[in-house]
């Protein structure tokens, strides 16, 4: 899942329901500007970390190359994905 982390609903509840199926891994990424800091970005990161299957399934991407690596790792690895 790639998102700006803004939501009017409760995506964590939905994600937790989906995560009950052990065949499904949820990977999330926040596309951010290096060095930018704001409370919205912090909230977005926290939300996306909560949605991901584990902390190993979350990444902040700062460039198109980071984003490409994230999607390649999350889609092609199958189970036990560790985004580096």
C-alpha positions as a Markdown table, in Angstrom:
| # | Residue | x | y | z |
|---|---|---|---|---|
| 1 | Unk | 0.0 | 0.0 | 0.0 |
| 2 | Unk | 1.4 | 3.4 | -1.0 |
| 3 | Unk | -0.4 | 6.3 | 0.7 |
| 4 | Unk | -0.1 | 9.8 | 1.9 |
| 5 | Unk | -1.4 | 8.4 | 5.2 |
| 6 | Unk | -4.4 | 10.6 | 5.4 |
| 7 | Unk | -7.7 | 8.9 | 6.1 |
| 8 | Unk | -11.2 | 9.9 | 7.2 |
| 9 | Unk | -12.0 | 6.3 | 8.2 |
| 10 | Unk | -10.3 | 3.6 | 10.3 |
| 11 | Unk | -7.9 | 1.8 | 8.0 |
| 12 | Unk | -6.1 | 0.1 | 10.9 |
| 13 | Unk | -9.2 | -1.8 | 11.8 |
| 14 | Unk | -9.6 | -3.0 | 8.3 |
| 15 | Unk | -5.9 | -3.9 | 8.0 |
| 16 | Unk | -6.1 | -5.9 | 11.3 |
| 17 | Unk | -9.0 | -7.8 | 9.9 |
| 18 | Unk | -7.1 | -8.6 | 6.7 |
| 19 | Unk | -4.0 | -9.6 | 8.7 |
| 20 | Unk | -6.0 | -12.4 | 10.3 |
| 21 | Unk | -5.4 | -14.3 | 7.1 |
| 22 | Unk | -1.8 | -15.5 | 7.5 |
| 23 | Unk | -1.6 | -15.9 | 3.7 |
| 24 | Unk | -1.7 | -12.1 | 3.3 |
| 25 | Unk | 1.2 | -9.8 | 4.0 |
| 26 | Unk | 0.5 | -6.0 | 4.0 |
| 27 | Unk | 3.5 | -3.9 | 3.0 |
| 28 | Unk | 3.2 | -0.1 | 3.3 |
| 29 | Unk | 5.3 | 2.8 | 2.1 |
| 30 | Unk | 5.2 | 6.6 | 2.6 |
| 31 | Unk | 6.7 | 8.6 | -0.2 |
| 32 | Unk | 8.4 | 11.6 | 1.6 |
| 33 | Unk | 10.7 | 14.5 | 1.0 |
| 34 | Unk | 14.1 | 14.1 | 2.6 |
| 35 | Unk | 14.5 | 16.3 | 5.6 |
| 36 | Unk | 10.9 | 17.4 | 5.7 |
| 37 | Unk | 9.3 | 17.2 | 9.1 |
| 38 | Unk | 5.7 | 17.8 | 10.1 |
| 39 | Unk | 3.1 | 16.4 | 12.4 |
| 40 | Unk | 1.1 | 15.3 | 9.3 |
| 41 | Unk | 4.1 | 13.3 | 8.1 |
| 42 | Unk | 4.7 | 11.7 | 11.5 |
| 43 | Unk | 1.0 | 10.8 | 11.8 |
| 44 | Unk | 1.1 | 9.3 | 8.2 |
| 45 | Unk | 4.2 | 7.2 | 9.1 |
| 46 | Unk | 2.6 | 6.0 | 12.3 |
| 47 | Unk | -0.6 | 5.0 | 10.5 |
| 48 | Unk | 1.2 | 3.2 | 7.7 |
| 49 | Unk | 3.4 | 1.3 | 10.3 |
| 50 | Unk | 0.2 | 0.2 | 12.1 |
| 51 | Unk | -1.3 | -1.0 | 8.8 |
| 52 | Unk | 1.7 | -3.0 | 7.8 |
| 53 | Unk | 2.0 | -6.7 | 8.8 |
| 54 | Unk | 5.0 | -5.8 | 10.9 |
| 55 | Unk | 7.6 | -3.1 | 11.2 |
| 56 | Unk | 9.7 | -5.0 | 8.7 |
| 57 | Unk | 7.0 | -4.4 | 6.1 |
| 58 | Unk | 7.1 | -0.6 | 6.3 |
| 59 | Unk | 9.5 | 1.7 | 4.5 |
| 60 | Unk | 9.7 | 5.5 | 3.9 |
| 61 | Unk | 10.7 | 6.1 | 0.4 |
| 62 | Unk | 12.6 | 9.3 | -0.5 |
| 63 | Unk | 13.2 | 8.6 | -4.2 |
| 64 | Unk | 11.8 | 6.8 | -7.2 |
| 65 | Unk | 14.6 | 4.2 | -6.7 |
| 66 | Unk | 13.6 | 3.6 | -3.1 |
| 67 | Unk | 10.0 | 3.2 | -4.2 |
| 68 | Unk | 10.9 | 0.8 | -7.0 |
| 69 | Unk | 13.0 | -1.3 | -4.5 |
| 70 | Unk | 10.1 | -1.4 | -2.1 |
| 71 | Unk | 7.6 | -2.6 | -4.6 |
| 72 | Unk | 10.0 | -5.2 | -6.1 |
| 73 | Unk | 10.8 | -6.6 | -2.6 |
| 74 | Unk | 7.2 | -6.6 | -1.4 |
| 75 | Unk | 5.8 | -8.2 | -4.5 |
| 76 | Unk | 8.4 | -10.7 | -5.6 |
| 77 | Unk | 9.6 | -12.0 | -2.2 |
| 78 | Unk | 6.3 | -13.7 | -1.2 |
| 79 | Unk | 6.5 | -14.5 | 2.5 |
| 80 | Unk | 8.7 | -13.1 | 5.2 |
| 81 | Unk | 9.4 | -9.9 | 3.3 |
| 82 | Unk | 12.1 | -7.7 | 4.8 |
| 83 | Unk | 12.3 | -4.3 | 3.1 |
| 84 | Unk | 15.9 | -3.0 | 3.1 |
